[in-house]
Short mmCIF file of C-alpha atoms in Angstrom, two decimals:
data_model
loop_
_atom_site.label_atom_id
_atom_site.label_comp_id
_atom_site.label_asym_id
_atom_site.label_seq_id
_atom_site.Cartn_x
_atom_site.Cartn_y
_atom_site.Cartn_z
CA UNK A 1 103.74 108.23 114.52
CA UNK A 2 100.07 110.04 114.93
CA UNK A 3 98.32 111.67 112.35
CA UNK A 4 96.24 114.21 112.60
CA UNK A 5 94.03 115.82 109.95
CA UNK A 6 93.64 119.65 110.60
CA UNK A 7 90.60 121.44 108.43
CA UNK A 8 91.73 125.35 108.03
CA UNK A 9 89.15 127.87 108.40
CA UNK A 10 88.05 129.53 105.40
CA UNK A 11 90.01 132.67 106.24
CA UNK A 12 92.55 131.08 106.71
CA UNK A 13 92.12 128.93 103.85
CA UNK A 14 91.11 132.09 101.81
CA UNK A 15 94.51 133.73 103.16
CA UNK A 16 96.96 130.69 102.02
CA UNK A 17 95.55 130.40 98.37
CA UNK A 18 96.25 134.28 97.74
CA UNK A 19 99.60 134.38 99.69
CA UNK A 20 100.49 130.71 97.14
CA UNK A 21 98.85 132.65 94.48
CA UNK A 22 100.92 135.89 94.65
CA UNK A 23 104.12 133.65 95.27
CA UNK A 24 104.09 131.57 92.32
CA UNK A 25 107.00 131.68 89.91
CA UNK A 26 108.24 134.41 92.20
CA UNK A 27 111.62 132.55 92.99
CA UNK A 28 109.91 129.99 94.40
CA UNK A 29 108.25 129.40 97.74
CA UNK A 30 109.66 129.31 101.14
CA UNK A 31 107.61 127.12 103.75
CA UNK A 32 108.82 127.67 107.70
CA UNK A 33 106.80 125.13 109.34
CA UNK A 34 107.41 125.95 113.13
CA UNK A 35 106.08 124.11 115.50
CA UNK A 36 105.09 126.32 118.45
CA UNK A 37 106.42 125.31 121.84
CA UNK A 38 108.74 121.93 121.44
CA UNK A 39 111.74 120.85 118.53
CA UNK A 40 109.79 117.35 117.98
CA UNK A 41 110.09 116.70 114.01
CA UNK A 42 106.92 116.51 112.05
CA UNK A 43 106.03 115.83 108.81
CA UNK A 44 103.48 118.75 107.21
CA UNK A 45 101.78 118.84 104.16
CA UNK A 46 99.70 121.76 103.13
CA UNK A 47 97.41 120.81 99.67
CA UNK A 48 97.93 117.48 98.28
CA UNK A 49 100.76 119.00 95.91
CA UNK A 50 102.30 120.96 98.46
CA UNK A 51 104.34 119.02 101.09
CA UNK A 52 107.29 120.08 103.69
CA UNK A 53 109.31 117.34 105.57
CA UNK A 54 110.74 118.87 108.96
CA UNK A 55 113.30 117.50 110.80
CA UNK A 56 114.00 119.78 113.19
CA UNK A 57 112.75 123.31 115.08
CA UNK A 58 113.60 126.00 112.36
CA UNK A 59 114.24 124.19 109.43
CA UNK A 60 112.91 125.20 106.09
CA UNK A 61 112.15 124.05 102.56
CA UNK A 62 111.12 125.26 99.12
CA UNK A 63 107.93 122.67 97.93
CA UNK A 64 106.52 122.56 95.12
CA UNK A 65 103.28 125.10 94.12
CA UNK A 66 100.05 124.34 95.71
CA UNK A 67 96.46 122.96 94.42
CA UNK A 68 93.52 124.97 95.18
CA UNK A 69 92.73 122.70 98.03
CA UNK A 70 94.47 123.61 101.45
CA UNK A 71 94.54 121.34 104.25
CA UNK A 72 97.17 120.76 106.45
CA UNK A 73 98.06 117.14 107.25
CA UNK A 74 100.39 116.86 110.55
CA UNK A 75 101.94 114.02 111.81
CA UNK A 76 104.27 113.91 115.51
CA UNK A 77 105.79 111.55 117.42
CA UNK A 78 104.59 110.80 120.39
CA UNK A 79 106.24 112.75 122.73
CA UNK A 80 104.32 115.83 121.10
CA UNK A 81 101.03 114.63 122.07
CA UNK A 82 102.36 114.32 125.63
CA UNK A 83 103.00 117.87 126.70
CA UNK A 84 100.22 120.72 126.68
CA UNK A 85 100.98 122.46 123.78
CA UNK A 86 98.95 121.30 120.75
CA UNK A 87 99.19 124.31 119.03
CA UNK A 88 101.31 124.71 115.58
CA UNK A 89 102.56 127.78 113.56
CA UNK A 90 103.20 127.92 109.69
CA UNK A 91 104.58 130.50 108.23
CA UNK A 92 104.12 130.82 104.26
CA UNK A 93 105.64 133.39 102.22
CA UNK A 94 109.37 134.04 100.98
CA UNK A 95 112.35 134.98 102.82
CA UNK A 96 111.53 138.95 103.40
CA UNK A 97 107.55 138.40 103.78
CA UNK A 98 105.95 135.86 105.83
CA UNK A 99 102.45 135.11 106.71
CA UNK A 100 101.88 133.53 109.61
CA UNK A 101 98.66 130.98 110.77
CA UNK A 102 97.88 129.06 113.76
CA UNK A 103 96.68 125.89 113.63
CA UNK A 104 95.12 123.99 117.18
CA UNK A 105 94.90 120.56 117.76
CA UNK A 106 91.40 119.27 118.79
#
């Protein structure tokens, strides 16, 4: 496995902690980590308190609530840092209202 750490923007950053914020105790929270352009697994985690185990393309979770920190930690198998597509999408919100952020892969 490879691990990458990814540092949000501050928007973006800014962005997460009111869409967590506003979710809290709302029925939970919904995380649809999809990764852009291939079905490899991964293994996200967003916030040291908030963390989302993919298997496959699609699948989704409810974590627990998130810190105030927000980074995202992603790790791939190989065959992910083969291809040309180093480019991630999270979605964070619940089932009727999704945000969605882009993460690239230096």
């Amino acid at each position: 496995m490879v691990k990458m750490e990814l540092e949000l923007s501050e928007t973006a950053k800014r962005c997460i902690k009111d869409k967590l914020s506003q979710l809290q105790g709302a029925g939970g929270l919904l995380i649809n980590f999809v990764e852009y352009k291939s079905c490899c697994g991964a293994h996200v985690k967003i916030s040291n308190a908030l963390v989302v185990d993919i298997k496959r393309y699609g699948t989704t979770v409810v974590p627990v609530a998130a810190t105030e920190s927000v980074v995202a930690y992603v790790e791939k198998d190989s065959d992910f840092f083969e291809t040309d597509y180093n480019t991630i999408r999270v979605d964070i919100g619940n089932s009727e209202d999704c945000d969605l952020f882009e993460v690239s892969f230096e």
